[in-house]
Amino acid sequence: METYSRTDSCGSQGRSKRPRSIETIVRPFKLNDMNYREIMHLMIEKFKEGLSAKTNPIASVKMFPTYVRSTPKGTEVGDFLALDLGGTNFRVLHIKLDGQDTKMESKIFLIPQKIMSGTGAELFDHIADCIYKFVKEQQLLTHYLPLGFTFSFPCRQEGLDRAILTTWTKGFKCEGVEGENIVELLHAAIKRKGQLNIKCVAVINDTVGALMSCAHSDRMCSVGIILGTGTNACYIERLENVDIWNEDKNEPKQVIINTEWGAFGDDGCLDKILTDYDRQVDKHSINPGKQRFEKTISGMYMGELVRLILEKLRRHKLIFNGVGSEELSTRGRFYTKYVSEIESDIDDSFKNTKQVFQDLNLTNFMVEDCRIAQYVCSTISTRAAYLSAAGTAALIHKMGRSEVTVAVDGSLYRFHPHFHDLMVEKIKALCPLTRFRLMLSHDGSGKGAAIVASCATQEGQNQNNNSALRAEVH
């Protein structure tokens, strides 16, 4: 077990007492190898429950078929729009595919808090306004462009262009959207806006986008994982294992499954590894009792876990000489980006950590407090990376492949200095016989949506051609 050590000139009593006190507070976050192996096997069982028609209605991990059946060949061609909604930022993209050559123009728009908690009409009207502004800037108002929509919230897919939102996550709570087809809501908003000749031909989530984007250049890619504001994963499953699949069983006999693994643990199966801090974060979240796995990992919650521990250390006078600040005592004020910044410090100058302390209006600190803060951040992020690895290992074992490329995207994975290495370390331990590669997905939510839209457009053209041929025959 990793332990905290002091290097200052305290007496022997101070050196022995404070480290033990700190260790006692952070120890619940330190799971052993057996814990992570149990979590991996438990997740595999939850995957199977979600795929079974008999147990799916009560399953916590829903395992939604995405209706995306095949991965790209790398020869896709076309001109597309893509939308990417998965957090507090919303992107509109113009993408040109020409085989392996991809050209993209994009713009980021913010989603105000009042819209995130307003009505569905307000949300989609805001999206339509953003599309209009972007299309006008790109001088595309006179063009018809197929649109791929990356909508990264739990959905029940009923077709490539039909997705029913099952529940909001990541701080969204717009009325009138849950239980509705988000493509219809988007089309209605586009119609209200006017002057837009756009049709959404495919809706996917960001995990599928990441998988498809990486699979465009690496044909071994069969898993997509997001580790950012929230977390989720998808993978390619054989149709014979998808009992809830009621569509054709033609080739390819596979479908990408959107696991919605953020809800793993909502049935209580993770309770024994959750800490009091996890329970406190859950209690004060917008969706208590939901997305329990996500709340142990993702960027929306990691900073708050660290803040709660630092506050407890402060109250016990184990950090900051017991003196805090209004910022440190404010829920949600310790941002997850601080965790990455603090862990990026590599020497005792602690430049990033001191800047974070200044941002939090913490002035009564010593170098030792920087070490303690870095240790707390490392403990929380390591658990998050290992839990992410346990989920990844569960998918690898579920597929039973000897070689797998895993597409990964999201701000947590992208910017944390050690997350990738920690995941690789734990996946190796849990999947010793599998060759695997974690591949950073570059703009999967945009490029991936365009690739799926290309496939949908091509499929539609093929169906029209076949219908025309049948009409000629008759």
GROMACS .gro file of C-alpha atoms in nm:
model
  474
    1MET     CA    1   0.000   0.000   0.000
    2GLU     CA    2   0.128   0.350  -0.086
    3THR     CA    3   0.172   0.563   0.223
    4TYR     CA    4   0.215   0.929   0.282
    5SER     CA    5   0.549   1.050   0.417
    6ARG     CA    6   0.656   1.379   0.562
    7THR     CA    7   0.995   1.536   0.500
    8ASP     CA    8   0.985   1.838   0.729
    9SER     CA    9   1.151   1.881   1.066
   10CYS     CA   10   0.862   1.788   1.294
   11GLY     CA   11   0.938   1.588   1.605
   12SER     CA   12   0.895   1.212   1.607
   13GLN     CA   13   0.543   1.236   1.747
   14GLY     CA   14   0.431   1.469   1.468
   15ARG     CA   15   0.593   1.249   1.202
   16SER     CA   16   0.412   0.934   1.320
   17LYS     CA   17   0.078   1.083   1.411
   18ARG     CA   18  -0.005   1.299   1.110
   19PRO     CA   19   0.078   1.040   0.841
   20ARG     CA   20  -0.141   0.781   1.011
   21SER     CA   21  -0.423   1.034   1.036
   22ILE     CA   22  -0.394   1.119   0.668
   23GLU     CA   23  -0.375   0.753   0.572
   24THR     CA   24  -0.687   0.676   0.776
   25ILE     CA   25  -0.881   0.940   0.584
   26VAL     CA   26  -0.772   0.833   0.234
   27ARG     CA   27  -0.751   0.456   0.296
   28PRO     CA   28  -1.112   0.380   0.184
   29PHE     CA   29  -1.012   0.483  -0.170
   30LYS     CA   30  -0.731   0.227  -0.187
   31LEU     CA   31  -0.876  -0.092  -0.331
   32ASN     CA   32  -0.665  -0.404  -0.378
   33ASP     CA   33  -0.617  -0.624  -0.684
   34MET     CA   34  -0.886  -0.864  -0.569
   35ASN     CA   35  -1.136  -0.576  -0.545
   36TYR     CA   36  -1.068  -0.470  -0.903
   37ARG     CA   37  -1.090  -0.828  -1.031
   38GLU     CA   38  -1.424  -0.871  -0.853
   39ILE     CA   39  -1.548  -0.546  -1.006
   40MET     CA   40  -1.442  -0.670  -1.353
   41HIS     CA   41  -1.629  -0.999  -1.316
   42LEU     CA   42  -1.931  -0.824  -1.167
   43MET     CA   43  -1.944  -0.586  -1.462
   44ILE     CA   44  -1.935  -0.878  -1.708
   45GLU     CA   45  -2.239  -1.025  -1.530
   46LYS     CA   46  -2.417  -0.689  -1.550
   47PHE     CA   47  -2.339  -0.673  -1.924
   48LYS     CA   48  -2.504  -1.012  -1.969
   49GLU     CA   49  -2.809  -0.904  -1.769
   50GLY     CA   50  -2.849  -0.600  -1.994
   51LEU     CA   51  -2.820  -0.810  -2.312
   52SER     CA   52  -3.080  -1.064  -2.196
   53ALA     CA   53  -3.442  -0.996  -2.292
   54LYS     CA   54  -3.548  -1.157  -1.966
   55THR     CA   55  -3.339  -0.944  -1.732
   56ASN     CA   56  -3.293  -0.624  -1.936
   57PRO     CA   57  -3.602  -0.448  -1.793
   58ILE     CA   58  -3.452  -0.454  -1.444
   59ALA     CA   59  -3.085  -0.437  -1.543
   60SER     CA   60  -2.886  -0.135  -1.422
   61VAL     CA   61  -2.647  -0.150  -1.722
   62LYS     CA   62  -2.886  -0.123  -2.015
   63MET     CA   63  -2.665  -0.232  -2.309
   64PHE     CA   64  -2.848  -0.042  -2.584
   65PRO     CA   65  -2.794  -0.164  -2.943
   66THR     CA   66  -2.684   0.137  -3.150
   67TYR     CA   67  -2.794   0.006  -3.494
   68VAL     CA   68  -2.436   0.066  -3.612
   69ARG     CA   69  -2.343  -0.274  -3.752
   70SER     CA   70  -2.007  -0.230  -3.923
   71THR     CA   71  -1.690  -0.032  -3.880
   72PRO     CA   72  -1.554   0.192  -4.158
   73LYS     CA   73  -1.342   0.068  -4.444
   74GLY     CA   74  -1.135   0.386  -4.459
   75THR     CA   75  -1.264   0.470  -4.808
   76GLU     CA   76  -1.565   0.684  -4.709
   77VAL     CA   77  -1.631   0.998  -4.916
   78GLY     CA   78  -1.871   1.284  -4.855
   79ASP     CA   79  -1.954   1.630  -4.725
   80PHE     CA   80  -2.135   1.640  -4.388
   81LEU     CA   81  -2.238   1.841  -4.088
   82ALA     CA   82  -2.186   1.700  -3.741
   83LEU     CA   83  -2.324   1.810  -3.406
   84ASP     CA   84  -2.160   1.720  -3.077
   85LEU     CA   85  -2.359   1.760  -2.756
   86GLY     CA   86  -2.217   1.583  -2.453
   87GLY     CA   87  -2.155   1.838  -2.182
   88THR     CA   88  -2.152   2.209  -2.118
   89ASN     CA   89  -2.003   2.277  -2.462
   90PHE     CA   90  -2.176   2.217  -2.794
   91ARG     CA   91  -1.994   2.192  -3.126
   92VAL     CA   92  -2.102   2.228  -3.485
   93LEU     CA   93  -1.868   2.085  -3.749
   94HIS     CA   94  -1.838   2.082  -4.127
   95ILE     CA   95  -1.652   1.767  -4.233
   96LYS     CA   96  -1.522   1.652  -4.570
   97LEU     CA   97  -1.432   1.284  -4.595
   98ASP     CA   98  -1.212   1.163  -4.878
   99GLY     CA   99  -1.082   0.820  -4.784
  100GLN     CA  100  -0.812   0.866  -4.520
  101ASP     CA  101  -0.811   1.242  -4.580
  102THR     CA  102  -1.040   1.437  -4.348
  103LYS     CA  103  -1.092   1.813  -4.344
  104MET     CA  104  -1.286   1.975  -4.061
  105GLU     CA  105  -1.409   2.319  -3.966
  106SER     CA  106  -1.577   2.360  -3.630
  107LYS     CA  107  -1.703   2.609  -3.375
  108ILE     CA  108  -1.772   2.567  -3.004
  109PHE     CA  109  -2.079   2.717  -2.841
  110LEU     CA  110  -2.155   2.730  -2.468
  111ILE     CA  111  -2.479   2.600  -2.321
  112PRO     CA  112  -2.590   2.838  -2.043
  113GLN     CA  113  -2.690   2.684  -1.711
  114LYS     CA  114  -3.043   2.818  -1.744
  115ILE     CA  115  -3.084   2.626  -2.071
  116MET     CA  116  -2.941   2.307  -1.917
  117SER     CA  117  -3.219   2.319  -1.657
  118GLY     CA  118  -3.490   2.476  -1.875
  119THR     CA  119  -3.720   2.318  -2.133
  120GLY     CA  120  -3.637   2.087  -2.419
  121ALA     CA  121  -3.766   2.340  -2.670
  122GLU     CA  122  -3.527   2.602  -2.532
  123LEU     CA  123  -3.234   2.360  -2.557
  124PHE     CA  124  -3.301   2.255  -2.916
  125ASP     CA  125  -3.385   2.610  -3.025
  126HIS     CA  126  -3.044   2.710  -2.888
  127ILE     CA  127  -2.884   2.425  -3.085
  128ALA     CA  128  -3.067   2.532  -3.403
  129ASP     CA  129  -2.945   2.890  -3.351
  130CYS     CA  130  -2.587   2.763  -3.319
  131ILE     CA  131  -2.623   2.556  -3.637
  132TYR     CA  132  -2.758   2.856  -3.826
  133LYS     CA  133  -2.473   3.083  -3.714
  134PHE     CA  134  -2.213   2.824  -3.811
  135VAL     CA  135  -2.367   2.737  -4.148
  136LYS     CA  136  -2.397   3.106  -4.233
  137GLU     CA  137  -2.032   3.168  -4.141
  138GLN     CA  138  -1.928   2.870  -4.356
  139GLN     CA  139  -2.141   3.001  -4.645
  140LEU     CA  140  -2.338   2.677  -4.659
  141LEU     CA  141  -2.693   2.810  -4.629
  142THR     CA  142  -2.772   2.707  -4.987
  143HIS     CA  143  -2.634   2.353  -4.943
  144TYR     CA  144  -2.815   2.038  -4.837
  145LEU     CA  145  -2.592   1.847  -4.598
  146PRO     CA  146  -2.664   1.519  -4.418
  147LEU     CA  147  -2.606   1.555  -4.048
  148GLY     CA  148  -2.458   1.317  -3.792
  149PHE     CA  149  -2.556   1.397  -3.433
  150THR     CA  150  -2.334   1.288  -3.146
  151PHE     CA  151  -2.573   1.299  -2.849
  152SER     CA  152  -2.388   1.169  -2.546
  153PHE     CA  153  -2.664   1.088  -2.303
  154PRO     CA  154  -2.836   0.757  -2.223
  155CYS     CA  155  -3.065   0.675  -2.516
  156ARG     CA  156  -3.268   0.378  -2.631
  157GLN     CA  157  -3.190   0.351  -2.998
  158GLU     CA  158  -3.483   0.246  -3.217
  159GLY     CA  159  -3.308   0.311  -3.546
  160LEU     CA  160  -3.002   0.491  -3.674
  161ASP     CA  161  -3.199   0.816  -3.687
  162ARG     CA  162  -3.427   0.748  -3.392
  163ALA     CA  163  -3.299   0.770  -3.033
  164ILE     CA  164  -3.517   0.802  -2.723
  165LEU     CA  165  -3.355   0.982  -2.429
  166THR     CA  166  -3.400   0.762  -2.123
  167THR     CA  167  -3.250   0.993  -1.862
  168TRP     CA  168  -3.051   1.313  -1.844
  169THR     CA  169  -2.700   1.303  -1.694
  170LYS     CA  170  -2.402   1.539  -1.653
  171GLY     CA  171  -2.604   1.820  -1.501
  172PHE     CA  172  -2.876   1.845  -1.768
  173LYS     CA  173  -3.240   1.845  -1.658
  174CYS     CA  174  -3.437   1.987  -1.951
  175GLU     CA  175  -3.811   1.922  -1.929
  176GLY     CA  176  -3.997   1.741  -2.203
  177VAL     CA  177  -3.704   1.549  -2.350
  178GLU     CA  178  -3.686   1.224  -2.154
  179GLY     CA  179  -3.890   0.961  -2.337
  180GLU     CA  180  -3.880   1.158  -2.663
  181ASN     CA  181  -3.699   1.106  -2.993
  182ILE     CA  182  -3.423   1.364  -2.989
  183VAL     CA  183  -3.398   1.364  -3.372
  184GLU     CA  184  -3.762   1.476  -3.397
  185LEU     CA  185  -3.696   1.749  -3.140
  186LEU     CA  186  -3.394   1.865  -3.340
  187HIS     CA  187  -3.586   1.864  -3.670
  188ALA     CA  188  -3.871   2.060  -3.509
  189ALA     CA  189  -3.627   2.325  -3.383
  190ILE     CA  190  -3.459   2.345  -3.727
  191LYS     CA  191  -3.801   2.395  -3.884
  192ARG     CA  192  -3.887   2.671  -3.634
  193LYS     CA  193  -3.557   2.843  -3.712
  194GLY     CA  194  -3.606   2.824  -4.088
  195GLN     CA  195  -3.348   2.884  -4.364
  196LEU     CA  196  -3.175   2.552  -4.293
  197ASN     CA  197  -3.176   2.263  -4.541
  198ILE     CA  198  -3.048   1.997  -4.304
  199LYS     CA  199  -3.155   1.643  -4.220
  200CYS     CA  200  -3.022   1.434  -3.933
  201VAL     CA  201  -2.952   1.089  -4.081
  202ALA     CA  202  -2.774   0.932  -3.783
  203VAL     CA  203  -2.759   0.984  -3.409
  204ILE     CA  204  -2.478   0.828  -3.206
  205ASN     CA  205  -2.315   0.888  -2.871
  206ASP     CA  206  -1.955   0.996  -2.815
  207THR     CA  207  -1.834   0.643  -2.742
  208VAL     CA  208  -1.948   0.524  -3.085
  209GLY     CA  209  -1.792   0.834  -3.239
  210ALA     CA  210  -1.460   0.758  -3.074
  211LEU     CA  211  -1.471   0.393  -3.186
  212MET     CA  212  -1.564   0.476  -3.545
  213SER     CA  213  -1.307   0.754  -3.572
  214CYS     CA  214  -1.021   0.528  -3.458
  215ALA     CA  215  -1.151   0.231  -3.659
  216HIS     CA  216  -1.120   0.451  -3.968
  217SER     CA  217  -0.743   0.407  -3.942
  218ASP     CA  218  -0.711   0.098  -3.716
  219ARG     CA  219  -0.929  -0.197  -3.817
  220MET     CA  220  -0.861  -0.371  -3.482
  221CYS     CA  221  -1.053  -0.103  -3.295
  222SER     CA  222  -1.363  -0.254  -3.134
  223VAL     CA  223  -1.411  -0.057  -2.810
  224GLY     CA  224  -1.484   0.311  -2.755
  225ILE     CA  225  -1.453   0.475  -2.412
  226ILE     CA  226  -1.518   0.828  -2.292
  227LEU     CA  227  -1.347   0.958  -1.979
  228GLY     CA  228  -1.442   1.321  -1.945
  229THR     CA  229  -1.727   1.511  -1.783
  230GLY     CA  230  -1.901   1.174  -1.769
  231THR     CA  231  -1.796   0.823  -1.862
  232ASN     CA  232  -1.940   0.557  -2.090
  233ALA     CA  233  -1.826   0.277  -2.319
  234CYS     CA  234  -1.935   0.088  -2.629
  235TYR     CA  235  -1.804  -0.224  -2.797
  236ILE     CA  236  -1.875  -0.462  -3.086
  237GLU     CA  237  -2.088  -0.760  -2.981
  238ARG     CA  238  -2.190  -1.069  -3.177
  239LEU     CA  239  -2.562  -1.074  -3.253
  240GLU     CA  240  -2.595  -1.425  -3.109
  241ASN     CA  241  -2.520  -1.270  -2.768
  242VAL     CA  242  -2.770  -0.984  -2.805
  243ASP     CA  243  -3.098  -1.134  -2.692
  244ILE     CA  244  -3.265  -0.791  -2.699
  245TRP     CA  245  -3.192  -0.749  -3.074
  246ASN     CA  246  -3.516  -0.777  -3.270
  247GLU     CA  247  -3.394  -0.664  -3.612
  248ASP     CA  248  -3.244  -0.862  -3.901
  249LYS     CA  249  -2.968  -1.114  -3.833
  250ASN     CA  250  -2.799  -1.061  -4.169
  251GLU     CA  251  -2.428  -0.998  -4.219
  252PRO     CA  252  -2.243  -0.849  -4.051
  253LYS     CA  253  -2.367  -1.053  -3.758
  254GLN     CA  254  -2.264  -0.792  -3.506
  255VAL     CA  255  -2.377  -0.459  -3.362
  256ILE     CA  256  -2.211  -0.189  -3.155
  257ILE     CA  257  -2.354  -0.190  -2.803
  258ASN     CA  258  -2.380   0.131  -2.601
  259THR     CA  259  -2.327  -0.008  -2.251
  260GLU     CA  260  -2.421   0.301  -2.046
  261TRP     CA  261  -2.178   0.168  -1.787
  262GLY     CA  262  -2.204   0.489  -1.585
  263ALA     CA  263  -2.510   0.331  -1.422
  264PHE     CA  264  -2.312   0.026  -1.307
  265GLY     CA  265  -2.372   0.010  -0.932
  266ASP     CA  266  -2.715   0.176  -0.937
  267ASP     CA  267  -2.855  -0.156  -0.811
  268GLY     CA  268  -2.628  -0.144  -0.506
  269CYS     CA  269  -2.366  -0.391  -0.630
  270LEU     CA  270  -2.083  -0.139  -0.570
  271ASP     CA  271  -2.194  -0.030  -0.225
  272LYS     CA  272  -1.919  -0.218  -0.043
  273ILE     CA  273  -1.642  -0.024  -0.221
  274LEU     CA  274  -1.806   0.319  -0.206
  275THR     CA  275  -1.679   0.563   0.056
  276ASP     CA  276  -1.861   0.816   0.271
  277TYR     CA  277  -1.725   1.080   0.034
  278ASP     CA  278  -1.879   0.899  -0.266
  279ARG     CA  279  -2.211   0.888  -0.083
  280GLN     CA  280  -2.190   1.258  -0.003
  281VAL     CA  281  -2.117   1.346  -0.367
  282ASP     CA  282  -2.411   1.131  -0.475
  283LYS     CA  283  -2.645   1.282  -0.217
  284HIS     CA  284  -2.582   1.636  -0.337
  285SER     CA  285  -2.580   1.552  -0.709
  286ILE     CA  286  -2.861   1.635  -0.949
  287ASN     CA  287  -2.946   1.261  -0.976
  288PRO     CA  288  -2.902   1.089  -0.637
  289GLY     CA  289  -2.876   0.710  -0.660
  290LYS     CA  290  -2.801   0.720  -1.031
  291GLN     CA  291  -2.477   0.688  -1.230
  292ARG     CA  292  -2.288   0.554  -0.928
  293PHE     CA  293  -1.994   0.416  -1.131
  294GLU     CA  294  -1.964   0.743  -1.320
  295LYS     CA  295  -1.948   0.936  -0.994
  296THR     CA  296  -1.636   0.743  -0.887
  297ILE     CA  297  -1.452   0.825  -1.210
  298SER     CA  298  -1.558   1.120  -1.419
  299GLY     CA  299  -1.454   1.480  -1.434
  300MET     CA  300  -1.784   1.612  -1.307
  301TYR     CA  301  -1.722   1.456  -0.966
  302MET     CA  302  -1.349   1.392  -0.916
  303GLY     CA  303  -1.268   1.746  -0.806
  304GLU     CA  304  -1.548   1.740  -0.551
  305LEU     CA  305  -1.417   1.415  -0.401
  306VAL     CA  306  -1.076   1.578  -0.357
  307ARG     CA  307  -1.234   1.890  -0.206
  308LEU     CA  308  -1.425   1.688   0.052
  309ILE     CA  309  -1.106   1.512   0.163
  310LEU     CA  310  -0.904   1.834   0.178
  311GLU     CA  311  -1.180   1.993   0.385
  312LYS     CA  312  -1.175   1.703   0.627
  313LEU     CA  313  -0.797   1.725   0.655
  314ARG     CA  314  -0.829   2.099   0.720
  315ARG     CA  315  -1.090   2.049   0.992
  316HIS     CA  316  -0.851   1.806   1.161
  317LYS     CA  317  -0.571   2.064   1.122
  318LEU     CA  318  -0.376   1.825   0.899
  319ILE     CA  319  -0.344   2.078   0.616
  320PHE     CA  320  -0.334   2.457   0.578
  321ASN     CA  321  -0.277   2.480   0.956
  322GLY     CA  322  -0.652   2.438   0.986
  323VAL     CA  323  -0.728   2.759   0.795
  324GLY     CA  324  -0.944   2.721   0.483
  325SER     CA  325  -1.129   2.958   0.252
  326GLU     CA  326  -1.479   3.025   0.129
  327GLU     CA  327  -1.380   2.874  -0.206
  328LEU     CA  328  -1.254   2.549  -0.054
  329SER     CA  329  -1.572   2.516   0.151
  330THR     CA  330  -1.795   2.573  -0.155
  331ARG     CA  331  -1.938   2.259  -0.316
  332GLY     CA  332  -1.813   2.214  -0.672
  333ARG     CA  333  -1.548   2.486  -0.646
  334PHE     CA  334  -1.248   2.250  -0.660
  335TYR     CA  335  -1.246   2.179  -1.034
  336THR     CA  336  -1.125   1.849  -1.172
  337LYS     CA  337  -0.875   2.035  -1.389
  338TYR     CA  338  -0.700   2.124  -1.062
  339VAL     CA  339  -0.635   1.752  -1.005
  340SER     CA  340  -0.450   1.724  -1.337
  341GLU     CA  341  -0.261   2.047  -1.275
  342ILE     CA  342  -0.153   1.950  -0.922
  343GLU     CA  343  -0.039   1.604  -1.034
  344SER     CA  344   0.160   1.761  -1.317
  345ASP     CA  345   0.403   1.915  -1.068
  346ILE     CA  346   0.726   1.715  -1.080
  347ASP     CA  347   0.948   1.895  -0.828
  348ASP     CA  348   0.926   2.068  -0.494
  349SER     CA  349   0.861   2.409  -0.647
  350PHE     CA  350   0.496   2.296  -0.679
  351LYS     CA  351   0.425   2.578  -0.923
  352ASN     CA  352   0.086   2.444  -1.037
  353THR     CA  353  -0.027   2.346  -0.689
  354LYS     CA  354   0.052   2.689  -0.549
  355GLN     CA  355  -0.143   2.849  -0.834
  356VAL     CA  356  -0.442   2.629  -0.752
  357PHE     CA  357  -0.417   2.730  -0.387
  358GLN     CA  358  -0.414   3.094  -0.494
  359ASP     CA  359  -0.721   3.037  -0.712
  360LEU     CA  360  -0.893   2.895  -0.404
  361ASN     CA  361  -0.782   3.192  -0.192
  362LEU     CA  362  -0.573   2.963   0.030
  363THR     CA  363  -0.285   3.168   0.168
  364ASN     CA  364  -0.182   2.982   0.482
  365PHE     CA  365   0.011   2.692   0.330
  366MET     CA  366   0.357   2.536   0.334
  367VAL     CA  367   0.538   2.309   0.090
  368GLU     CA  368   0.421   2.016   0.299
  369ASP     CA  369   0.060   2.109   0.226
  370CYS     CA  370   0.141   2.092  -0.145
  371ARG     CA  371   0.268   1.737  -0.097
  372ILE     CA  372  -0.044   1.639   0.093
  373ALA     CA  373  -0.274   1.788  -0.174
  374GLN     CA  374  -0.082   1.608  -0.448
  375TYR     CA  375  -0.108   1.281  -0.257
  376VAL     CA  376  -0.485   1.321  -0.214
  377CYS     CA  377  -0.530   1.400  -0.584
  378SER     CA  378  -0.316   1.100  -0.679
  379THR     CA  379  -0.519   0.868  -0.456
  380ILE     CA  380  -0.851   0.975  -0.609
  381SER     CA  381  -0.732   0.975  -0.971
  382THR     CA  382  -0.559   0.638  -0.933
  383ARG     CA  383  -0.882   0.478  -0.811
  384ALA     CA  384  -1.065   0.638  -1.105
  385ALA     CA  385  -0.808   0.506  -1.356
  386TYR     CA  386  -0.811   0.157  -1.205
  387LEU     CA  387  -1.192   0.143  -1.206
  388SER     CA  388  -1.188   0.257  -1.570
  389ALA     CA  389  -0.936  -0.019  -1.641
  390ALA     CA  390  -1.155  -0.279  -1.467
  391GLY     CA  391  -1.444  -0.177  -1.693
  392THR     CA  392  -1.221  -0.189  -2.001
  393ALA     CA  393  -1.093  -0.533  -1.900
  394ALA     CA  394  -1.452  -0.652  -1.861
  395LEU     CA  395  -1.524  -0.550  -2.222
  396ILE     CA  396  -1.207  -0.718  -2.347
  397HIS     CA  397  -1.298  -1.045  -2.172
  398LYS     CA  398  -1.660  -1.017  -2.295
  399MET     CA  399  -1.548  -0.998  -2.659
  400GLY     CA  400  -1.295  -1.279  -2.623
  401ARG     CA  401  -1.059  -1.137  -2.882
  402SER     CA  402  -0.684  -1.195  -2.870
  403GLU     CA  403  -0.603  -0.846  -2.994
  404VAL     CA  404  -0.801  -0.527  -2.933
  405THR     CA  405  -0.758  -0.156  -2.993
  406VAL     CA  406  -0.951   0.061  -2.749
  407ALA     CA  407  -1.042   0.413  -2.861
  408VAL     CA  408  -1.040   0.657  -2.570
  409ASP     CA  409  -1.141   1.022  -2.556
  410GLY     CA  410  -1.245   1.277  -2.297
  411SER     CA  411  -1.078   1.559  -2.108
  412LEU     CA  412  -0.990   1.347  -1.804
  413TYR     CA  413  -0.800   1.090  -2.010
  414ARG     CA  414  -0.656   1.353  -2.243
  415PHE     CA  415  -0.519   1.597  -1.986
  416HIS     CA  416  -0.444   1.397  -1.672
  417PRO     CA  417  -0.068   1.327  -1.669
  418HIS     CA  418  -0.089   0.964  -1.549
  419PHE     CA  419  -0.436   0.832  -1.638
  420HIS     CA  420  -0.327   0.646  -1.952
  421ASP     CA  421  -0.032   0.475  -1.784
  422LEU     CA  422  -0.240   0.376  -1.480
  423MET     CA  423  -0.507   0.223  -1.704
  424VAL     CA  424  -0.250   0.028  -1.907
  425GLU     CA  425  -0.091  -0.103  -1.587
  426LYS     CA  426  -0.420  -0.235  -1.447
  427ILE     CA  427  -0.555  -0.372  -1.778
  428LYS     CA  428  -0.233  -0.572  -1.819
  429ALA     CA  429  -0.288  -0.722  -1.476
  430LEU     CA  430  -0.651  -0.808  -1.551
  431CYS     CA  431  -0.603  -0.923  -1.914
  432PRO     CA  432  -0.256  -1.083  -1.921
  433LEU     CA  433  -0.323  -1.289  -2.236
  434THR     CA  434  -0.466  -1.012  -2.455
  435ARG     CA  435  -0.270  -0.776  -2.677
  436PHE     CA  436  -0.433  -0.438  -2.641
  437ARG     CA  437  -0.368  -0.078  -2.731
  438LEU     CA  438  -0.527   0.238  -2.590
  439MET     CA  439  -0.561   0.481  -2.879
  440LEU     CA  440  -0.647   0.847  -2.827
  441SER     CA  441  -0.943   0.935  -3.044
  442HIS     CA  442  -0.887   1.262  -3.225
  443ASP     CA  443  -1.219   1.445  -3.253
  444GLY     CA  444  -1.419   1.125  -3.259
  445SER     CA  445  -1.745   1.299  -3.180
  446GLY     CA  446  -1.716   1.497  -3.501
  447LYS     CA  447  -1.534   1.266  -3.740
  448GLY     CA  448  -1.711   0.957  -3.602
  449ALA     CA  449  -2.053   1.114  -3.652
  450ALA     CA  450  -1.960   1.204  -4.009
  451ILE     CA  451  -1.842   0.848  -4.079
  452VAL     CA  452  -2.168   0.702  -3.947
  453ALA     CA  453  -2.365   0.961  -4.146
  454SER     CA  454  -2.169   0.860  -4.456
  455CYS     CA  455  -2.256   0.496  -4.400
  456ALA     CA  456  -2.623   0.587  -4.343
  457THR     CA  457  -2.634   0.797  -4.660
  458GLN     CA  458  -2.470   0.522  -4.863
  459GLU     CA  459  -2.710   0.264  -4.718
  460GLY     CA  460  -3.004   0.487  -4.806
  461GLN     CA  461  -2.878   0.526  -5.163
  462ASN     CA  462  -2.834   0.149  -5.192
  463GLN     CA  463  -3.189   0.091  -5.070
  464ASN     CA  464  -3.324   0.347  -5.319
  465ASN     CA  465  -3.129   0.183  -5.602
  466ASN     CA  466  -3.260  -0.159  -5.504
  467SER     CA  467  -3.617  -0.024  -5.491
  468ALA     CA  468  -3.575   0.127  -5.836
  469LEU     CA  469  -3.443  -0.201  -5.976
  470ARG     CA  470  -3.738  -0.389  -5.827
  471ALA     CA  471  -3.976  -0.136  -5.978
  472GLU     CA  472  -3.819  -0.182  -6.323
  473VAL     CA  473  -3.849  -0.560  -6.294
  474HIS     CA  474  -4.219  -0.535  -6.212
   0.00000   0.00000   0.00000
